[in-house]
Amino acid sequence: MSDLILLLLTADMAALLLLGALAAVVPPAAGPVLTAGLGGLGALLCVPLVLPGAAGATLDVSAGPPGLHLHLALGPLPAFFLLLALFSGTAIALFQKAAAPRRDLVRATSLCLAGAILSLLAADGVTLLLGATLVCAMLVRDRQSARARATLLVPLLLLAAVCLLTPTGFPPRFDAIRAAPVGDVPAGAAAALTVAGVSLMLCPRVPGRDWVRQALVAGAVLPVGLYLLIRLVADLSAPAVQTGWGVVLLAAGGWITLRGAWRAASEADITAAVAALVRRQAGLMVIGVGLALTARATDLPQAQSLALEATMLLALGTSLAGTAAVLAVEAMASSTGTVHPARLGGLAQTMPRTAAVLAACLLGVAALPPGVGFAALWLLFQALLAGPRTGGLIDQVPPALAATVIALSAAIATAAAVRLVGVAVLGRPRTPQGAGAREILGIGQIILATMAALSLVAGIIPAVTLRYLADAAVREVSGSTQGVRSDMMMLAASPASPGYAALPVLALLVLATGCAILVVRWLRREAKPAGLWFDGMTPPAGFPFGEPMAQSAGTGFLPSLPALPALPRLRLPPRPRLAAVTPVAALWLLLAAFGALLLILAIMGGGA
């Protein structure tokens, strides 16, 4: 059955590629439906592979000249990330149907999903290069910044990492790497290239109102980047990589998560703040992989499994809650005409369902129970506590600093999420556009509600979620049956240790909220014939929002933290300006690169 599923996923990827290539001739209304159908079909195909006891499959696809094959492999680990990426891509495509359908958005979504499938199914360096190129090309489309151009180096960095891991005389295939591991120096260099490339992929800078790319980053690109980090560093490089690379990942992840949390609290518009919260989650995932690598190097399977399970739960929560938060913010921005929290407000009255979705999704990416983000943080700390306790004081500094950074970023991110909800959702409308905001209708509202509900369910029963979705993937990497010991309600690191149960916390929150509502209703005085935002006074003629002098100008809603100082830029000497590349020159350049790739494969021993 796994062979058939892999074949169907390959056909699904080819159909998405064809749809992206023909997006200019596909009717705008039909493009999102076709993309959603193909993405949903692929997500359904991945469900049997993530369940415990699923078997893997391999497939060789002939492409190009004789002797060149694309090697594909499907197992529980890629199936888990494929499920996340394709489900989120389906939601994004259906949300495009609810908004104004555009051909360029259909092309970006379909090609990004095709690249994600190819990257996650890749079993050799060439296939990985092609898939990562598609994903990165969609990230930097129509952008001219230096950081965007640097993102295009990600596929080359990943290919170089795979080639360094490949033993001499073998093709750059994952099975050859597992059969004959290389030494410490090539494995360390490959790990360095992988960390550099994945960091560029996990933390792209997306323009503020480009909501499709922001949603694709949260729902599809982050799962792909995390999978590549796990596959190339924690799986293929792990037998030869030293413990120090776990510390490097802890440092890189700590910087990403702390910077993301700080930017979320210092951004002046709501879209950038949500994108920063998503990047913070990416940093936590890198920390989880670093903890798993350190635990494997010190022969601690329990700590390795806990770190991987925390990483999987973070990926699941970010894919659901992060994507839905981006879509909810886009719905609010389209209805109110602004993304600045100081000009929003009162959306709990004008857009109650969308406001509830945003609050639930921010709960999922913050560190508040019973959100899925809190459960993942709890598992991360359990992995830290189960880590190695050997060595001197210097050896214990990285885990202690990692715990400090995780706690600090959690506090800042929670404050940023509370600020967004309090300023943008609660209160009273501050502009006529905000007072006239209307809910998104139809399929868009269903998509938002479904993703928010799934995020809440994953946070309430994280143990069941891990058991049925991530257990097989964790075992594929760690090779151990140790990990979370749980039942339906309780999440625990071991049978003897205390655990975390989200349902009692949820019951206490519901009880406290209900008591507060009852007290407010009991103390409510006799109502006056005036609007809630008029402070009990009849508004003057011509001033529907009351006396202008009594209205807040929004200065009190400025970010709570200052912006991070920009790093000094190295001034390079001016470069000679080259002429624009013509299509003919670009074609010759592509053919030359393909010929160089064939030459490398021939030197390394062929590709079949």
XYZ file of C-alpha atoms in Angstrom:
608
model
C 0.000 0.000 0.000
C 2.878 2.379 0.726
C 4.169 1.958 -2.835
C 0.792 2.981 -4.243
C 0.601 5.996 -1.914
C 4.071 7.128 -2.980
C 3.126 6.784 -6.647
C -0.061 8.795 -6.116
C 1.836 11.496 -4.216
C 4.285 11.738 -7.110
C 1.386 12.159 -9.537
C -0.127 14.758 -7.205
C 3.148 16.680 -7.235
C 3.267 16.559 -11.038
C -0.322 17.844 -11.220
C 0.530 20.762 -8.916
C 3.540 21.588 -11.094
C 1.349 21.538 -14.191
C -1.250 23.731 -12.501
C 1.402 26.258 -11.517
C 2.822 26.322 -15.038
C -0.632 26.798 -16.602
C -1.969 29.235 -13.989
C -2.071 32.020 -16.579
C -4.736 30.182 -18.618
C -6.710 28.628 -15.755
C -9.834 30.630 -14.789
C -9.148 32.610 -11.582
C -12.142 31.080 -9.803
C -11.100 27.511 -10.672
C -7.422 27.796 -9.713
C -7.878 27.832 -5.900
C -10.367 24.954 -6.105
C -7.963 22.795 -8.133
C -5.058 23.622 -5.812
C -7.143 22.811 -2.747
C -8.340 19.554 -4.286
C -4.820 18.376 -5.101
C -3.501 19.466 -1.710
C -6.354 17.818 0.163
C -5.880 14.588 -1.790
C -2.196 14.539 -0.893
C -2.964 15.175 2.782
C -5.420 12.275 2.855
C -2.830 9.995 1.247
C -0.368 10.795 4.046
C -2.708 9.778 6.881
C -2.029 5.986 6.719
C 1.735 6.578 6.781
C 1.776 8.587 10.032
C -0.071 5.925 12.015
C 1.976 3.505 14.157
C 3.227 0.450 12.297
C 3.290 2.030 8.831
C 5.899 0.754 6.361
C 7.998 2.895 4.051
C 8.373 2.807 0.271
C 10.853 3.915 -2.404
C 10.459 4.941 -6.037
C 12.922 5.735 -8.840
C 11.723 8.179 -11.489
C 13.667 8.487 -14.736
C 14.210 12.139 -15.601
C 16.428 13.758 -18.176
C 19.302 11.898 -19.869
C 19.766 8.133 -19.458
C 21.269 7.205 -16.116
C 19.822 10.174 -14.217
C 17.067 9.178 -11.808
C 15.097 11.003 -9.156
C 15.025 8.829 -6.050
C 11.953 9.234 -3.847
C 11.281 7.679 -0.447
C 8.262 7.843 1.831
C 8.225 6.956 5.510
C 6.574 8.131 8.726
C 8.871 11.167 9.119
C 8.291 12.752 5.678
C 4.628 11.708 5.814
C 4.131 13.690 9.039
C 5.549 16.886 7.553
C 3.767 16.265 4.245
C 0.471 16.061 6.129
C 1.134 19.421 7.795
C 2.281 21.178 4.618
C -0.501 19.868 2.370
C -3.273 20.446 4.908
C -2.138 24.034 5.445
C -1.748 24.540 1.697
C -5.301 23.307 1.167
C -6.573 25.807 3.738
C -4.639 28.647 2.086
C -6.001 27.765 -1.354
C -9.594 27.634 -0.087
C -9.110 30.971 1.666
C -7.996 32.423 -1.674
C -11.342 31.261 -3.033
C -13.128 33.233 -0.297
C -11.007 36.308 -1.042
C -10.464 37.753 -4.498
C -8.903 34.906 -6.569
C -5.742 35.875 -8.448
C -3.697 33.845 -10.896
C -0.338 34.812 -9.383
C -1.461 33.605 -5.948
C -2.603 30.300 -7.441
C 0.771 29.896 -9.135
C 2.678 30.655 -5.930
C 0.612 28.246 -3.831
C 0.657 25.332 -6.266
C 4.379 25.574 -7.051
C 5.280 25.943 -3.374
C 3.261 22.838 -2.493
C 4.858 20.928 -5.381
C 8.302 21.951 -4.149
C 7.388 20.911 -0.616
C 6.311 17.449 -1.793
C 9.490 17.012 -3.843
C 11.719 18.152 -0.958
C 10.023 15.904 1.587
C 10.071 12.841 -0.678
C 13.671 13.377 -1.836
C 16.068 10.498 -1.227
C 19.081 11.994 -3.035
C 20.773 15.342 -3.432
C 19.496 16.126 -6.940
C 15.831 15.670 -6.021
C 16.371 17.718 -2.876
C 17.975 20.465 -4.965
C 14.985 20.633 -7.318
C 12.401 20.708 -4.532
C 14.232 23.292 -2.433
C 14.698 25.469 -5.522
C 10.948 25.544 -6.116
C 10.224 26.464 -2.496
C 12.875 29.192 -2.333
C 11.878 30.613 -5.724
C 8.347 31.154 -4.441
C 9.708 32.857 -1.313
C 11.777 35.435 -3.212
C 9.463 35.981 -6.172
C 9.425 39.661 -7.275
C 11.870 40.669 -4.546
C 15.206 42.401 -5.145
C 16.723 42.682 -1.646
C 20.075 41.155 -0.720
C 18.406 38.810 1.763
C 16.077 37.548 -0.953
C 19.036 36.804 -3.212
C 20.754 35.007 -0.332
C 17.719 32.721 0.031
C 18.411 31.413 -3.475
C 21.659 29.933 -2.135
C 19.734 27.535 0.122
C 19.392 24.728 -2.492
C 23.115 24.901 -3.291
C 24.028 24.771 0.409
C 21.822 21.718 0.904
C 23.264 19.977 -2.167
C 26.794 20.687 -0.951
C 25.889 19.238 2.455
C 24.578 16.031 0.872
C 27.692 15.720 -1.303
C 29.950 16.126 1.751
C 28.053 13.352 3.525
C 28.340 11.028 0.509
C 31.249 8.557 0.634
C 33.743 8.589 -2.215
C 32.650 6.634 -5.269
C 28.941 6.653 -4.430
C 26.079 8.765 -5.803
C 24.644 11.430 -3.449
C 21.858 9.194 -2.154
C 20.601 8.909 1.396
C 20.838 5.102 1.485
C 24.508 5.282 0.454
C 25.161 7.814 3.220
C 23.580 5.515 5.801
C 25.517 2.498 4.534
C 28.934 4.189 4.711
C 29.061 7.165 7.110
C 31.819 9.699 6.523
C 34.278 11.085 9.067
C 33.870 13.838 11.615
C 35.250 16.670 9.486
C 32.975 16.188 6.418
C 29.985 15.577 8.688
C 30.721 18.758 10.641
C 31.049 20.789 7.439
C 27.780 19.308 6.148
C 26.064 20.179 9.420
C 27.344 23.761 9.166
C 26.038 24.147 5.606
C 22.691 22.618 6.575
C 22.249 24.926 9.561
C 23.080 27.957 7.410
C 20.690 26.945 4.636
C 17.816 25.951 6.895
C 18.185 29.163 8.921
C 17.685 31.189 5.745
C 14.642 29.074 4.897
C 13.063 29.200 8.359
C 13.398 32.964 8.816
C 12.510 34.655 5.525
C 11.577 38.320 5.511
C 8.174 38.598 3.808
C 6.503 41.916 2.865
C 3.765 42.956 5.279
C 0.625 42.546 3.159
C 1.843 39.522 1.165
C -0.431 37.267 3.185
C -0.153 34.257 0.864
C 3.603 34.031 1.275
C 3.318 34.594 5.030
C 0.762 31.802 5.306
C 2.880 29.489 3.133
C 5.902 30.170 5.341
C 3.957 29.182 8.465
C 2.146 26.211 6.953
C 4.481 24.721 4.325
C 7.985 26.208 4.412
C 8.573 25.720 8.146
C 7.695 21.985 8.007
C 10.009 21.543 5.013
C 12.890 23.382 6.692
C 12.470 21.484 9.941
C 12.376 18.150 8.103
C 15.590 18.969 6.243
C 17.284 19.923 9.503
C 16.211 16.671 11.159
C 17.071 14.518 8.137
C 20.479 15.984 7.325
C 21.739 16.798 10.834
C 19.913 14.611 13.355
C 19.673 11.549 11.081
C 22.291 11.345 8.311
C 25.045 13.343 10.042
C 24.329 12.155 13.580
C 26.680 9.102 13.628
C 29.719 11.330 12.997
C 28.658 14.746 14.338
C 30.154 15.718 17.688
C 28.234 17.009 20.712
C 29.325 20.561 19.943
C 26.906 20.782 17.028
C 24.024 20.367 19.429
C 25.324 23.446 21.238
C 25.535 25.293 17.908
C 21.888 24.491 17.213
C 20.946 25.617 20.721
C 22.678 28.945 20.108
C 21.137 29.438 16.660
C 17.665 28.492 17.850
C 17.980 30.690 20.932
C 18.902 33.708 18.811
C 16.016 33.085 16.395
C 13.401 32.579 19.108
C 14.502 35.543 21.228
C 14.708 37.851 18.221
C 11.295 36.698 16.994
C 9.662 37.268 20.378
C 11.237 40.713 20.714
C 10.126 41.752 17.230
C 6.595 40.528 17.967
C 6.458 42.880 20.949
C 8.075 45.802 19.109
C 6.327 45.713 15.720
C 3.862 48.501 15.002
C 1.489 46.509 12.781
C -0.342 43.296 13.478
C 0.803 41.350 10.397
C 4.487 41.801 11.199
C 3.857 40.867 14.839
C 2.142 37.600 13.864
C 4.954 36.786 11.408
C 7.493 37.394 14.187
C 5.619 35.011 16.494
C 5.816 32.360 13.767
C 9.581 32.905 13.445
C 9.887 32.494 17.211
C 8.309 29.062 16.884
C 10.903 28.210 14.231
C 13.655 29.033 16.713
C 12.107 26.724 19.300
C 12.098 23.933 16.709
C 15.826 24.435 16.093
C 16.411 24.259 19.854
C 14.486 20.983 19.954
C 16.670 19.477 17.223
C 19.776 20.661 19.075
C 18.603 18.979 22.269
C 17.912 15.760 20.350
C 21.385 15.839 18.793
C 23.040 16.412 22.178
C 21.038 13.600 23.766
C 21.965 11.194 20.961
C 25.654 12.031 21.259
C 25.530 11.277 24.998
C 23.414 8.105 24.565
C 20.233 9.374 26.256
C 17.330 7.954 24.194
C 14.685 9.246 26.612
C 15.858 12.854 26.291
C 16.219 12.484 22.510
C 12.657 11.219 22.114
C 11.276 13.986 24.342
C 13.097 16.662 22.333
C 11.878 15.250 19.021
C 8.296 14.980 20.286
C 8.418 18.603 21.459
C 9.727 19.606 18.028
C 6.937 17.703 16.262
C 4.310 19.311 18.501
C 5.769 22.750 17.785
C 5.621 22.061 14.045
C 2.011 20.908 14.311
C 0.946 23.918 16.362
C 2.725 26.414 14.117
C 1.322 24.858 10.956
C -2.245 25.082 12.293
C -2.293 28.109 14.590
C 0.315 30.152 12.714
C -1.374 29.723 9.339
C -4.834 30.451 10.753
C -3.520 33.551 12.555
C -2.111 34.927 9.289
C -5.426 34.258 7.512
C -7.451 35.845 10.337
C -5.272 38.963 10.280
C -5.737 39.198 6.507
C -9.521 38.982 6.950
C -9.388 41.804 9.504
C -7.087 43.946 7.371
C -9.276 43.491 4.288
C -12.401 44.468 6.213
C -10.972 47.415 8.163
C -8.417 48.691 5.652
C -5.552 48.881 8.171
C -3.041 46.645 9.928
C -2.109 49.047 12.730
C -3.514 47.986 16.112
C -3.947 51.622 17.164
C -6.528 52.064 14.388
C -8.326 48.820 15.096
C -10.376 47.936 18.164
C -13.898 46.767 18.781
C -13.519 43.809 16.423
C -14.986 41.551 19.096
C -18.326 43.271 18.342
C -18.031 43.745 14.575
C -16.096 40.551 13.668
C -16.685 38.233 16.657
C -15.920 34.916 14.931
C -12.709 36.129 13.297
C -11.645 37.770 16.559
C -12.212 34.503 18.428
C -10.145 32.625 15.823
C -7.279 35.112 16.179
C -7.346 34.819 19.972
C -7.352 31.008 19.807
C -4.473 30.960 17.309
C -2.382 33.402 19.337
C -2.973 31.090 22.291
C -1.466 28.301 20.188
C 1.757 30.188 19.395
C 2.147 31.738 22.861
C 3.090 30.036 26.125
C -0.285 29.961 27.866
C -2.174 26.797 28.827
C -4.151 25.068 27.435
C -2.595 26.062 24.106
C -0.486 23.669 22.070
C 2.478 26.032 22.427
C 2.509 25.566 26.200
C 2.439 21.766 25.872
C 5.397 21.885 23.471
C 7.333 24.166 25.830
C 6.618 21.783 28.696
C 8.095 18.917 26.672
C 11.144 21.027 25.765
C 11.853 21.666 29.426
C 11.399 17.966 30.185
C 14.024 17.218 27.524
C 16.349 19.779 29.109
C 15.876 18.220 32.544
C 16.532 14.742 31.138
C 19.716 15.890 29.403
C 23.274 14.931 30.309
C 24.560 15.844 33.767
C 28.185 14.826 33.235
C 31.165 17.138 32.915
C 32.058 20.337 34.687
C 30.356 23.675 35.027
C 31.187 24.699 31.460
C 29.255 21.737 30.060
C 26.123 22.773 31.956
C 26.148 26.388 30.754
C 24.527 25.782 27.301
C 21.455 23.931 28.678
C 21.020 26.553 31.401
C 21.254 29.388 28.878
C 18.836 27.566 26.569
C 16.306 27.234 29.388
C 16.707 30.928 30.208
C 16.210 31.974 26.586
C 13.148 29.734 26.202
C 11.559 31.172 29.345
C 12.370 34.772 28.405
C 11.065 34.394 24.856
C 7.907 32.727 26.180
C 7.231 35.662 28.491
C 7.828 38.255 25.760
C 5.768 36.344 23.181
C 2.874 35.950 25.617
C 2.946 39.680 26.359
C 2.969 40.415 22.617
C -0.007 38.106 22.002
C -1.996 39.641 24.875
C -1.211 43.109 23.517
C -2.471 42.208 20.050
C -5.732 40.781 21.372
C -6.320 43.596 23.842
C -5.610 46.447 21.443
C -6.923 45.088 18.142
C -9.876 42.975 19.282
C -11.189 44.439 22.521
C -12.240 47.990 23.319
C -14.383 50.064 20.992
C -13.969 50.938 17.306
C -11.565 53.800 16.740
C -12.247 54.450 13.050
C -15.350 54.370 10.838
C -13.800 51.481 8.896
C -13.413 49.509 12.101
C -17.005 50.207 13.097
C -18.198 49.001 9.694
C -16.071 45.849 9.580
C -17.896 42.712 8.502
C -17.172 39.024 8.865
C -15.704 37.045 6.007
C -18.389 34.735 4.690
C -18.627 31.239 3.279
C -15.693 28.892 3.010
C -13.261 31.388 4.533
C -15.039 31.342 7.883
C -15.177 27.531 7.836
C -11.435 27.320 7.163
C -10.587 29.686 10.024
C -12.867 27.895 12.479
C -11.569 24.443 11.496
C -7.887 25.291 11.870
C -8.454 27.118 15.173
C -10.476 24.188 16.522
C -7.792 21.670 15.513
C -5.146 23.809 17.202
C -7.185 23.903 20.410
C -7.779 20.144 20.298
C -4.044 19.506 19.860
C -3.362 21.675 22.901
C -6.028 20.037 25.063
C -5.039 16.435 24.263
C -1.357 16.685 23.227
C -0.605 13.135 24.349
C -3.157 11.607 21.986
C -1.979 13.891 19.191
C 1.618 12.760 19.590
C 0.677 9.097 19.886
C -1.286 8.912 16.640
C 0.529 11.473 14.487
C 4.165 11.757 15.576
C 5.073 8.521 17.360
C 6.116 6.652 14.208
C 8.092 9.662 12.925
C 10.005 10.004 16.201
C 10.847 6.297 16.217
C 12.178 6.510 12.658
C 14.750 9.095 13.764
C 15.588 7.954 17.285
C 15.114 4.206 16.876
C 13.834 4.116 20.443
C 10.445 3.357 21.944
C 11.096 5.663 24.884
C 9.429 9.044 25.017
C 6.211 10.466 26.337
C 4.362 8.202 28.751
C 0.744 9.275 28.618
C -2.895 8.390 28.647
C -5.846 10.240 27.173
C -5.520 13.235 29.510
C -2.029 13.250 31.058
C 1.284 14.110 29.377
C 4.279 12.812 31.358
C 7.963 12.176 30.681
C 7.968 8.948 32.707
C 5.481 6.942 34.786
C 7.022 8.204 38.042
C 7.320 11.893 37.111
C 4.578 14.515 37.425
C 2.725 15.306 34.238
C 0.720 18.008 32.532
C -3.025 17.782 31.978
C -4.693 20.524 29.951
C -8.320 19.639 30.651
C -8.252 20.648 34.362
C -6.594 23.926 33.391
C -9.280 24.503 30.768
C -11.999 23.709 33.310
C -10.552 26.248 35.757
C -10.388 28.906 33.033
C -13.990 28.267 31.997
C -15.120 28.389 35.633
C -13.277 31.649 36.325
C -14.579 33.251 33.125
C -18.137 32.172 33.877
C -17.959 33.568 37.406
C -16.611 36.879 36.104
C -19.441 37.141 33.553
C -22.053 36.374 36.212
C -20.626 39.004 38.568
C -20.580 41.628 35.823
C -24.181 40.856 34.885
C -25.274 40.977 38.534
C -23.605 44.359 39.125
C -24.805 45.886 35.869
C -26.762 49.087 36.377
C -29.767 50.274 34.447
C -28.846 50.797 30.826
C -29.045 54.143 29.080
C -30.166 54.702 25.468
C -26.617 55.161 24.140
C -24.005 53.041 22.398
C -21.470 51.054 24.365
C -18.617 53.235 23.121
C -20.313 56.575 23.938
C -19.556 56.314 27.685
C -23.225 56.787 28.518
C -23.541 60.118 26.689
C -25.512 60.847 23.567
C -23.012 61.603 20.781
C -23.007 65.118 19.349
C -24.535 65.611 15.924
C -22.005 64.753 13.241
C -19.749 62.810 15.610
C -20.906 59.171 15.551
C -17.925 58.122 17.715
C -18.555 60.678 20.433
C -16.586 63.758 21.320
C -13.269 63.707 19.410
C -11.376 65.111 22.394
C -12.461 62.084 24.435
C -11.171 59.581 21.865
C -7.789 57.930 22.205
C -5.305 58.904 19.522
C -3.660 55.505 19.738
C -0.404 56.762 21.240
C -0.972 54.540 24.250
C -1.005 51.479 22.003
C 2.572 51.807 20.808
C 4.786 48.694 20.997
C 5.850 47.827 24.503
C 9.498 47.235 23.537
C 11.862 49.309 21.404
C 12.967 48.001 18.047
C 16.106 45.903 17.921
C 19.164 47.838 16.751
C 20.175 47.032 13.210
C 23.459 45.234 12.719
C 26.164 47.354 11.060
C 26.445 46.627 7.379
C 29.772 45.994 5.759
C 30.324 48.499 2.978
C 31.720 46.787 -0.082
C 33.374 48.557 -2.995
C 30.997 49.340 -5.864
C 30.541 46.510 -8.295
C 30.407 46.944 -12.053
C 26.807 46.931 -13.198
C 26.099 44.003 -15.491
C 23.664 44.074 -18.337
C 20.281 42.425 -17.911
C 20.252 38.686 -18.540
C 18.355 37.796 -21.683
C 16.159 34.681 -21.880
C 18.644 33.058 -24.276
C 21.542 33.679 -21.887
C 19.491 32.350 -18.987
C 18.736 29.175 -20.965
C 22.426 28.653 -21.754
C 23.276 29.221 -18.078
C 20.691 26.631 -17.043
C 22.067 24.107 -19.549
C 25.623 24.745 -18.317
C 24.579 24.193 -14.708
C 22.789 20.977 -15.657
C 25.867 19.757 -17.526
C 28.068 20.544 -14.523
C 25.692 18.569 -12.313
C 25.874 15.566 -14.665
C 29.674 15.802 -14.628
C 29.708 15.749 -10.813
C 27.435 12.709 -10.799
C 29.642 10.934 -13.348
C 32.757 11.606 -11.252
C 31.035 10.345 -8.095
C 30.020 7.093 -9.726
C 26.769 7.494 -11.655
C 23.217 8.020 -10.518
C 21.125 4.883 -11.003
